[in-house]
Coordinates of C-alpha atoms in Angstrom, one line a residue:
P189 CA 32.7 -9.9 -19.9
A190 CA 33.4 -8.9 -23.3
P191 CA 31.3 -11.3 -25.3
A192 CA 32.0 -10.0 -29.0
S193 CA 35.4 -10.5 -30.7
D194 CA 37.1 -8.0 -32.7
K195 CA 36.9 -9.8 -36.0
E196 CA 35.4 -8.0 -39.0
G197 CA 31.6 -8.7 -38.9
A198 CA 31.5 -10.1 -35.5
E199 CA 28.3 -9.1 -33.7
L200 CA 29.1 -6.5 -31.0
A201 CA 27.2 -7.4 -27.9
A202 CA 26.6 -5.5 -24.9
V203 CA 25.7 -6.1 -21.3
I204 CA 23.3 -3.2 -20.4
G205 CA 22.7 -2.3 -16.8
A206 CA 19.4 -0.4 -16.0
T207 CA 18.1 1.3 -12.7
V208 CA 14.6 0.7 -12.2
P209 CA 12.0 1.9 -9.5
T210 CA 12.9 -0.2 -6.3
G211 CA 10.4 -3.2 -6.0
F212 CA 9.6 -3.3 -9.8
E213 CA 12.7 -5.3 -10.6
L214 CA 10.7 -8.1 -12.0
T215 CA 8.4 -6.0 -13.7
A216 CA 11.2 -4.4 -15.6
A217 CA 12.8 -7.9 -16.3
E218 CA 9.4 -9.0 -17.9
E219 CA 9.3 -5.9 -20.2
V220 CA 12.9 -6.7 -21.3
Q221 CA 12.0 -10.4 -22.0
E222 CA 8.8 -9.4 -23.9
K223 CA 10.2 -6.5 -25.9
L224 CA 14.0 -7.6 -26.5
G225 CA 13.7 -11.2 -25.9
S226 CA 16.7 -11.2 -23.3
A227 CA 16.6 -12.7 -20.2
S228 CA 17.8 -10.3 -17.2
R229 CA 19.6 -10.9 -13.9
I230 CA 18.2 -8.9 -11.0
S231 CA 21.0 -7.4 -8.9
R232 CA 21.3 -8.0 -5.2
D233 CA 21.8 -4.3 -5.1
R234 CA 18.1 -3.5 -5.4
G235 CA 16.8 -1.3 -8.0
K236 CA 19.2 -2.6 -11.0
I237 CA 18.7 -5.3 -13.5
Y238 CA 21.4 -6.5 -16.2
F239 CA 20.7 -8.1 -19.5
E240 CA 22.6 -8.7 -22.8
V241 CA 21.6 -7.4 -26.1
P242 CA 23.3 -7.2 -29.6
A243 CA 24.6 -3.5 -30.0
R244 CA 22.2 -3.0 -32.8
G245 CA 19.2 -3.4 -30.3
L246 CA 20.2 -0.1 -28.6
P247 CA 17.3 1.9 -30.0
Q248 CA 14.9 -0.7 -28.5
V249 CA 16.6 -0.5 -25.1
H250 CA 15.8 3.1 -25.1
R251 CA 12.2 2.5 -25.7
L252 CA 11.9 0.5 -22.5
R253 CA 9.2 2.0 -20.1
S254 CA 10.2 0.5 -16.8
V255 CA 13.7 1.7 -16.5
D256 CA 15.2 5.1 -15.2
N257 CA 18.8 5.1 -16.4
L258 CA 20.9 2.8 -18.7
F259 CA 24.7 2.1 -18.9
V260 CA 27.0 -0.4 -20.6
V261 CA 28.9 -2.8 -18.3
V262 CA 32.5 -2.7 -18.7
Q263 CA 33.0 -5.5 -16.1
E264 CA 31.5 -7.0 -13.1
F265 CA 33.1 -8.3 -10.0
K266 CA 30.9 -10.5 -7.8
D267 CA 33.2 -10.8 -5.0
Y268 CA 35.7 -8.1 -5.0
Q269 CA 38.1 -8.3 -2.0
F270 CA 38.7 -4.8 -0.8
K271 CA 41.9 -4.4 1.3
E272 CA 41.3 -3.1 4.9
N273 CA 43.8 -0.3 4.7
K274 CA 42.2 2.6 2.8
E275 CA 45.5 3.5 0.7
D276 CA 45.6 -0.1 -0.3
A277 CA 42.1 -0.4 -1.3
L278 CA 42.2 2.8 -3.3
K279 CA 45.4 1.7 -5.0
D280 CA 43.6 -1.6 -6.2
L281 CA 41.0 0.4 -7.7
E282 CA 43.4 2.5 -9.6
D283 CA 45.3 -0.5 -10.7
L284 CA 42.0 -2.0 -11.9
V285 CA 41.5 0.8 -14.7
K286 CA 44.3 -0.8 -16.9
T287 CA 43.0 -4.3 -16.8
L288 CA 39.4 -3.6 -17.8
P289 CA 37.9 -4.5 -21.1
W290 CA 37.1 -1.0 -22.2
T291 CA 37.2 -1.5 -25.9
D292 CA 33.7 -3.1 -26.8
P293 CA 31.9 -0.9 -24.2
L294 CA 33.4 2.2 -25.8
K295 CA 32.1 0.9 -29.1
V296 CA 28.6 0.6 -27.6
W297 CA 28.9 4.2 -26.2
E298 CA 30.0 5.5 -29.6
L299 CA 27.2 3.9 -31.3
N300 CA 24.8 5.1 -28.7
N301 CA 26.0 8.6 -29.3
S302 CA 25.5 8.4 -33.1
L303 CA 21.9 7.3 -32.5
K304 CA 21.6 10.3 -30.2
K305 CA 22.8 12.8 -32.8
K306 CA 20.4 11.3 -35.4
K307 CA 17.6 11.7 -33.0
A308 CA 18.5 15.2 -31.9
K309 CA 18.6 16.2 -35.7
R310 CA 15.1 14.8 -36.1
K311 CA 13.8 16.3 -33.1
K312 CA 15.3 19.8 -33.9
H313 CA 13.6 19.5 -37.3
N314 CA 10.3 18.6 -35.8
L315 CA 10.1 20.6 -32.7
Q316 CA 11.6 23.9 -33.5
S317 CA 8.8 25.8 -31.7
T318 CA 7.7 23.4 -29.0
A319 CA 11.0 22.8 -27.6
S320 CA 11.4 26.4 -26.5
K321 CA 8.1 26.2 -24.7
E322 CA 8.7 22.9 -22.9
K323 CA 12.1 24.0 -21.6
L324 CA 10.3 26.8 -19.9
N325 CA 7.8 24.3 -18.4
N326 CA 10.4 21.9 -17.3
D327 CA 10.9 23.4 -13.9
G328 CA 8.6 21.2 -11.7
E329 CA 9.6 18.8 -9.0
E330 CA 9.0 15.2 -8.8
E331 CA 8.4 12.9 -5.9
G332 CA 11.7 11.2 -5.4
T333 CA 13.6 8.8 -6.9
D334 CA 14.1 5.2 -6.2
E335 CA 17.8 5.4 -5.9
Q336 CA 17.3 7.5 -2.9
D337 CA 16.9 4.8 -0.3
A338 CA 20.3 3.8 -1.4
C339 CA 21.7 7.1 -0.2
K340 CA 20.3 6.8 3.2
R341 CA 23.0 4.3 3.9
E342 CA 25.6 5.0 1.3
D343 CA 27.3 7.7 -0.2
C344 CA 27.0 8.8 -3.7
A345 CA 29.7 10.9 -5.4
Q346 CA 30.9 12.0 -8.6
N347 CA 34.6 13.1 -9.2
A348 CA 36.2 15.5 -11.3
A349 CA 38.8 12.9 -12.2
G350 CA 37.7 10.7 -14.8
V351 CA 35.4 9.8 -17.3
E352 CA 35.4 7.6 -20.3
P353 CA 36.4 8.7 -23.6
V354 CA 33.2 8.2 -25.4
S355 CA 30.9 10.4 -27.5
E356 CA 27.4 11.2 -26.3
Q357 CA 24.7 9.0 -25.5
D358 CA 21.2 8.7 -27.2
T359 CA 18.2 8.2 -25.1
E360 CA 14.6 7.9 -26.1
E361 CA 14.2 11.4 -24.5
P362 CA 17.5 12.9 -23.8
E363 CA 17.6 11.8 -20.3
G364 CA 20.3 11.0 -18.1
V365 CA 22.5 9.7 -15.4
A366 CA 23.8 13.1 -14.4
S367 CA 20.7 13.2 -12.3
R368 CA 21.6 10.3 -10.1
N369 CA 24.7 11.8 -8.5
R370 CA 24.8 14.8 -6.1
E371 CA 23.3 12.8 -3.3
E372 CA 20.4 11.4 -5.0
E373 CA 18.1 13.4 -2.8
E374 CA 18.5 16.3 -5.0
D375 CA 16.7 14.7 -7.8
N376 CA 14.3 17.4 -7.8
E377 CA 16.5 20.4 -8.8
Q378 CA 18.3 18.8 -11.6
S379 CA 16.4 19.3 -14.8
D380 CA 18.1 22.6 -15.6
A381 CA 21.4 21.1 -15.1
K382 CA 20.6 18.3 -17.4
E383 CA 19.6 20.7 -20.1
E384 CA 23.1 22.1 -19.9
L385 CA 24.6 18.7 -19.9
Q386 CA 22.7 18.0 -23.2
A387 CA 23.9 21.0 -24.9
G388 CA 27.6 20.3 -23.7
S389 CA 28.5 17.2 -25.3
G390 CA 29.0 17.8 -29.0
S391 CA 32.2 15.8 -29.6
E392 CA 32.1 13.5 -32.6
T393 CA 35.2 11.8 -31.3
K394 CA 35.8 8.1 -31.5
A395 CA 36.4 6.9 -28.1
G396 CA 39.8 5.1 -28.5
E397 CA 41.3 7.8 -30.8
G398 CA 40.8 11.3 -29.6
K399 CA 40.6 12.7 -33.0
T400 CA 37.9 14.7 -34.8
G401 CA 36.9 14.5 -38.4
E402 CA 39.5 17.4 -39.3
G403 CA 42.2 15.4 -37.8
D404 CA 42.7 17.7 -34.9
A405 CA 43.2 16.1 -31.6
K406 CA 40.0 16.2 -29.8
V407 CA 40.4 15.4 -26.2
L408 CA 37.4 13.7 -24.7
K409 CA 35.9 15.2 -21.4
F410 CA 34.9 12.7 -18.8
R411 CA 33.7 12.3 -15.2
V412 CA 33.6 9.4 -12.7
T413 CA 30.5 8.9 -10.6
C414 CA 30.6 6.5 -7.7
N415 CA 27.8 4.9 -5.8
R416 CA 28.8 3.1 -2.7
A417 CA 26.7 1.1 -0.3
G418 CA 27.9 -1.1 2.7
D419 CA 29.5 -0.5 5.9
K420 CA 32.8 -2.6 5.3
H421 CA 34.6 -0.1 3.0
S422 CA 37.5 1.9 4.5
F423 CA 36.8 4.7 1.9
T424 CA 34.1 7.2 0.8
S425 CA 32.7 7.3 -2.7
N426 CA 34.4 10.7 -3.2
E427 CA 37.8 9.1 -2.6
A428 CA 37.0 6.2 -4.8
A429 CA 35.7 8.5 -7.7
R430 CA 38.8 10.6 -7.3
D431 CA 41.4 7.9 -7.4
F432 CA 39.6 5.7 -10.1
G433 CA 39.1 8.8 -12.0
G434 CA 42.7 9.8 -11.8
A435 CA 43.7 6.4 -13.2
V436 CA 41.0 6.7 -16.0
Q437 CA 42.4 10.1 -17.0
E438 CA 46.0 8.7 -17.2
H439 CA 45.0 5.6 -19.1
F440 CA 43.0 7.5 -21.8
Q441 CA 44.5 10.9 -21.6
W442 CA 41.0 12.3 -21.2
K443 CA 40.3 15.6 -19.5
A444 CA 38.3 15.6 -16.2
D445 CA 35.1 17.9 -16.4
M446 CA 32.4 17.6 -13.9
T447 CA 29.6 19.3 -15.8
N448 CA 30.3 19.5 -19.5
F449 CA 31.6 15.9 -20.0
D450 CA 31.3 13.5 -23.1
V451 CA 31.7 10.4 -21.1
E452 CA 30.5 9.5 -17.7
V453 CA 32.1 6.5 -16.1
L454 CA 30.3 4.6 -13.4
L455 CA 31.8 2.8 -10.4
N456 CA 29.1 1.1 -8.4
I457 CA 30.1 -0.6 -5.3
H458 CA 27.7 -2.6 -3.2
N459 CA 29.3 -4.4 -0.3
N460 CA 31.7 -6.8 -2.4
E461 CA 30.0 -6.4 -5.6
V462 CA 31.7 -3.9 -8.1
V463 CA 30.3 -2.8 -11.4
V464 CA 32.2 -0.5 -13.7
G465 CA 30.0 0.9 -16.5
I466 CA 29.6 3.7 -19.0
A467 CA 26.5 5.8 -18.9
L468 CA 24.2 5.7 -22.0
T469 CA 21.4 8.2 -20.7
E470 CA 22.0 11.7 -19.5
E471 CA 18.8 12.4 -18.0
S472 CA 16.5 9.8 -16.4
L473 CA 14.1 8.1 -18.8
H474 CA 11.4 8.6 -16.3
R475 CA 10.9 12.3 -17.3
R476 CA 9.6 11.3 -20.7
N477 CA 5.9 12.3 -20.8
I478 CA 5.4 15.0 -18.2
T479 CA 6.2 18.8 -18.8
H480 CA 4.3 20.4 -15.9
F481 CA 5.3 19.0 -12.6
G482 CA 3.3 19.1 -9.3
P483 CA 4.5 18.7 -5.9
T484 CA 4.3 15.0 -5.9
T485 CA 4.4 14.1 -9.6
L486 CA 5.0 10.3 -9.9
R487 CA 7.8 9.0 -12.1
S488 CA 6.5 7.7 -15.3
T489 CA 8.7 4.3 -14.7
L490 CA 6.6 3.8 -11.5
A491 CA 3.4 4.7 -13.1
Y492 CA 4.3 2.1 -15.8
G493 CA 5.1 -0.6 -13.2
M494 CA 1.8 0.0 -11.5
L495 CA -0.3 -0.2 -14.7
R496 CA 1.6 -3.3 -15.7
L497 CA 0.6 -5.0 -12.5
C498 CA -3.1 -4.8 -13.4
D499 CA -2.4 -6.4 -16.7
P500 CA -4.7 -4.0 -18.9
Q501 CA -6.6 -5.8 -21.8
P502 CA -7.9 -4.0 -24.8
T503 CA -11.3 -2.0 -24.3
D504 CA -10.6 -1.8 -20.5
I505 CA -11.8 1.4 -18.8
I506 CA -8.9 2.6 -16.6
V507 CA -9.6 5.2 -14.0
D508 CA -7.2 7.3 -11.9
P509 CA -9.5 9.0 -9.5
M510 CA -6.6 11.1 -7.7
C511 CA -4.5 11.8 -10.7
G512 CA -2.6 14.9 -9.6
T513 CA -0.6 16.1 -12.6
G514 CA -1.7 12.9 -14.6
A515 CA 1.4 10.8 -14.6
I516 CA -0.3 7.5 -14.5
P517 CA -3.2 8.2 -17.2
I518 CA -0.7 9.9 -19.5
E519 CA 1.7 6.9 -19.2
G520 CA -1.5 4.4 -19.6
A521 CA -2.9 6.1 -22.7
T522 CA 0.7 6.2 -24.2
E523 CA 1.3 2.6 -23.7
W524 CA -2.1 0.9 -23.6
P525 CA -3.8 2.9 -26.2
S526 CA -6.5 0.3 -26.8
C527 CA -7.9 1.0 -23.4
Y528 CA -10.0 4.1 -22.3
H529 CA -8.3 6.1 -19.7
I530 CA -10.2 8.7 -17.4
A531 CA -8.3 10.9 -15.0
G532 CA -9.9 13.0 -12.4
D533 CA -8.8 15.1 -9.2
N534 CA -10.6 17.4 -6.8
N535 CA -7.8 20.1 -7.0
P536 CA -8.4 22.5 -10.1
Q537 CA -4.7 23.3 -10.1
A538 CA -3.8 19.7 -10.6
V539 CA -6.5 19.2 -13.2
K540 CA -5.0 22.2 -15.1
R541 CA -1.5 20.8 -15.0
A542 CA -2.7 17.3 -16.0
A543 CA -4.5 19.1 -19.0
N544 CA -1.4 21.0 -19.9
N545 CA 0.6 17.7 -19.9
I546 CA -1.9 16.1 -22.2
C547 CA -1.8 19.1 -24.6
S548 CA 2.0 18.8 -24.7
L549 CA 1.8 15.1 -25.5
L550 CA -0.7 15.8 -28.1
K551 CA 1.6 18.5 -29.8
K552 CA 4.4 16.0 -29.5
N553 CA 2.5 13.5 -31.4
E554 CA 1.5 16.0 -34.2
N555 CA 5.1 16.6 -34.7
K556 CA 6.0 13.0 -35.2
E557 CA 6.4 12.8 -39.0
S558 CA 4.3 9.9 -39.9
S559 CA 1.7 10.6 -37.1
T560 CA -1.8 9.6 -37.9
S561 CA -2.8 9.9 -34.3
L562 CA -6.0 11.8 -33.8
G563 CA -5.5 12.1 -30.1
I564 CA -5.0 10.2 -27.1
P565 CA -7.8 7.9 -25.4
L566 CA -7.7 10.0 -22.2
D567 CA -10.0 12.4 -20.5
I568 CA -9.7 14.6 -17.5
I569 CA -12.3 16.0 -15.1
Q570 CA -12.5 17.7 -11.7
W571 CA -14.5 15.6 -9.3
D572 CA -15.0 14.6 -5.9
I573 CA -13.2 11.1 -5.1
C574 CA -16.1 10.3 -2.8
N575 CA -18.9 10.9 -5.3
L576 CA -17.6 10.0 -8.6
P577 CA -19.9 10.7 -11.6
L578 CA -19.4 7.2 -13.0
R579 CA -22.0 4.3 -13.2
T580 CA -21.9 1.5 -10.8
G581 CA -19.8 -1.4 -11.9
S582 CA -18.7 0.5 -15.1
V583 CA -14.9 0.5 -14.5
D584 CA -12.4 -2.4 -15.1
I585 CA -9.2 -0.9 -13.5
I586 CA -8.5 1.6 -10.9
V587 CA -4.9 2.9 -10.6
T588 CA -3.9 5.7 -8.3
D589 CA -1.4 7.3 -6.2
M590 CA -3.2 7.8 -2.8
P591 CA -2.4 11.0 -0.7
F592 CA 0.6 10.2 1.5
G593 CA -0.5 12.8 4.1
K594 CA 3.0 14.4 3.7
R595 CA 3.1 17.0 1.1
I596 CA -0.7 16.6 0.4
G597 CA -3.6 16.1 2.8
S598 CA -2.8 14.8 6.4
K599 CA -2.5 11.6 8.1
K600 CA -5.5 12.5 10.1
K601 CA -7.5 13.2 7.1
N602 CA -6.4 9.9 5.7
W603 CA -8.3 8.0 8.3
D604 CA -11.8 9.2 6.9
L605 CA -10.6 9.5 3.3
Y606 CA -9.2 6.2 2.6
P607 CA -12.3 4.0 3.7
A608 CA -14.5 6.5 1.7
C609 CA -12.3 6.0 -1.4
L610 CA -12.1 2.3 -1.2
M611 CA -15.9 2.2 -0.9
E612 CA -16.4 4.5 -3.8
M613 CA -13.8 2.7 -5.9
G614 CA -15.6 -0.6 -5.1
R615 CA -18.9 0.8 -6.3
I616 CA -17.6 1.9 -9.8
C617 CA -15.5 -1.3 -10.1
T618 CA -16.8 -4.2 -12.0
P619 CA -17.6 -7.1 -9.5
G620 CA -15.5 -10.3 -9.9
T621 CA -13.2 -8.9 -12.7
G622 CA -12.4 -5.5 -11.6
R623 CA -8.9 -4.6 -10.0
A624 CA -7.2 -1.8 -8.4
V625 CA -3.5 -0.9 -7.9
L626 CA -3.0 1.8 -5.3
L627 CA 0.3 3.4 -4.1
T628 CA 0.4 4.7 -0.4
Q629 CA 3.1 5.5 2.3
D630 CA 0.3 5.6 5.0
K631 CA 0.4 1.8 5.3
K632 CA -1.3 1.6 8.7
C633 CA -4.3 3.6 7.7
F634 CA -4.6 1.8 4.4
A635 CA -4.5 -1.6 6.1
K636 CA -7.3 -0.5 8.7
A637 CA -9.3 0.9 5.8
L638 CA -8.9 -2.4 3.9
S639 CA -10.0 -4.5 6.8
R640 CA -13.2 -2.6 6.9
M641 CA -13.8 -3.0 3.1
G642 CA -12.9 -6.7 3.1
H643 CA -16.4 -7.6 1.6
I644 CA -15.6 -5.8 -1.7
W645 CA -11.7 -5.8 -1.8
R646 CA -9.3 -8.8 -1.6
K647 CA -5.8 -8.0 -1.2
G648 CA -3.5 -9.6 -4.1
Q649 CA 0.1 -8.9 -4.0
T650 CA 2.1 -6.1 -2.4
V651 CA 5.2 -4.4 -3.8
W652 CA 7.4 -2.4 -1.6
V653 CA 8.9 0.8 -3.2
N654 CA 10.9 3.8 -2.4
V655 CA 9.2 7.0 -3.4
G656 CA 11.4 10.0 -2.8
G657 CA 13.0 8.4 0.2
L658 CA 9.6 7.3 1.7
H659 CA 9.1 3.7 2.2
A660 CA 5.8 3.1 0.3
A661 CA 3.7 0.1 -0.7
V662 CA 1.9 -0.6 -4.0
Y663 CA -1.2 -2.9 -3.3
L664 CA -2.9 -4.9 -6.1
L665 CA -6.7 -5.4 -5.0
K666 CA -9.1 -7.6 -6.7
R667 CA -12.7 -6.8 -6.6
T668 CA -15.1 -9.5 -5.0
W669 CA -18.4 -10.5 -6.6
E670 CA -20.2 -8.7 -3.7
R671 CA -22.5 -6.0 -4.9
A672 CA -21.7 -2.5 -3.6
E673 CA -24.4 -0.4 -2.0
E674 CA -25.9 1.8 -4.6
K675 CA -25.5 5.5 -4.4
R676 CA -28.3 7.6 -3.5
S677 CA -28.6 10.1 -6.4
F678 CA -26.2 13.0 -5.6
W679 CA -27.3 15.4 -8.4

């Protein structure tokens, strides 16, 4: 839909699509309602929400904490009838391009670009020295993406033909869509590619006109990315991206370029739902706080969703006893600065990475022009999860990503570790009001451990999530009033 009219002074509105960690769609919708005052629709295609905002609200959209990638919707088709014959189906997609209401979404894309440029200038000004260091560090991996489960039963492709003529996009951190494409499984290797993309899109071009300031014709470069899910289609995502892209190229006279593009046009096909959009982020927003990645670093967006589940209140003490590289406590300290966050891990390498991530964050805060912040309410320590140096009943909230037993630990070890963890977490947690949010993929083992600890932990809700292609669960536990056995002194 194109809600804004072209009359002078009419308010330009945008329908924004956001990809979010699968399972946390409601959390993201709550955040959008709270921070932007907009109601969201949750897509049947898991891991996406849609909401409408005035275009001037774009900077706030980029500050959302629960979304990975953003795009502006050109048009949505709830029940698109694909022809059974492949050639006919693809021809229909080609013909669609001329009929779509591109004008307003391209204006939104342009506005987004100009925001991004301003931000890049500020950033350059502030971060001359830190930027180069952080680039070097950005070579870590992450534990998976929530779009990945999609790829198990669909194909994702981007095609050389076709992207939108738009300028570049602004994101809260320069982050982006490029990452979602080459089968989403490859999320890990993509940070380098993204840096190039950011460097590559310098055109000041106005979308519709293909002119630069000097009056030379400047041809926008674009690509089309198609994500397709469903078993009733006669074509692959590559074929759809190729033919749709060809039509985009013809319609706008843009030049196709897979890597150094200005505009990325998205074609999302989920069974009979078709959404055409233009990307507003280049690199997923979930990479925002972490510079040193470990083998299983959690996405910041998933960390945010987990923290939000336990509804932190000012002055709460929040502990992550198995913090790895610190994604959860760093997200916590950034978003809930009136709580006190404690992070710990038994692995000295993880503690070192987490400490480095905290240092990078402190440097980033120092570089903000009006920063009065004297630090962040977060400490990190090396400890043993089964013998925590914390007083009984002294902690309000525990949020942690438990070892899956895949990349770290083993399923066998989890059978001893999980009950011991739940016991020790129960000891440090305040009876009656304490709560824990725990992520694990080893659901069988967790259920068994929880049944043995039923006297101190009651299960609240469970959120099913996809972490790096693994089907995992986030459990919200409430601490009962039962007193935990006191620790014998272990010093």
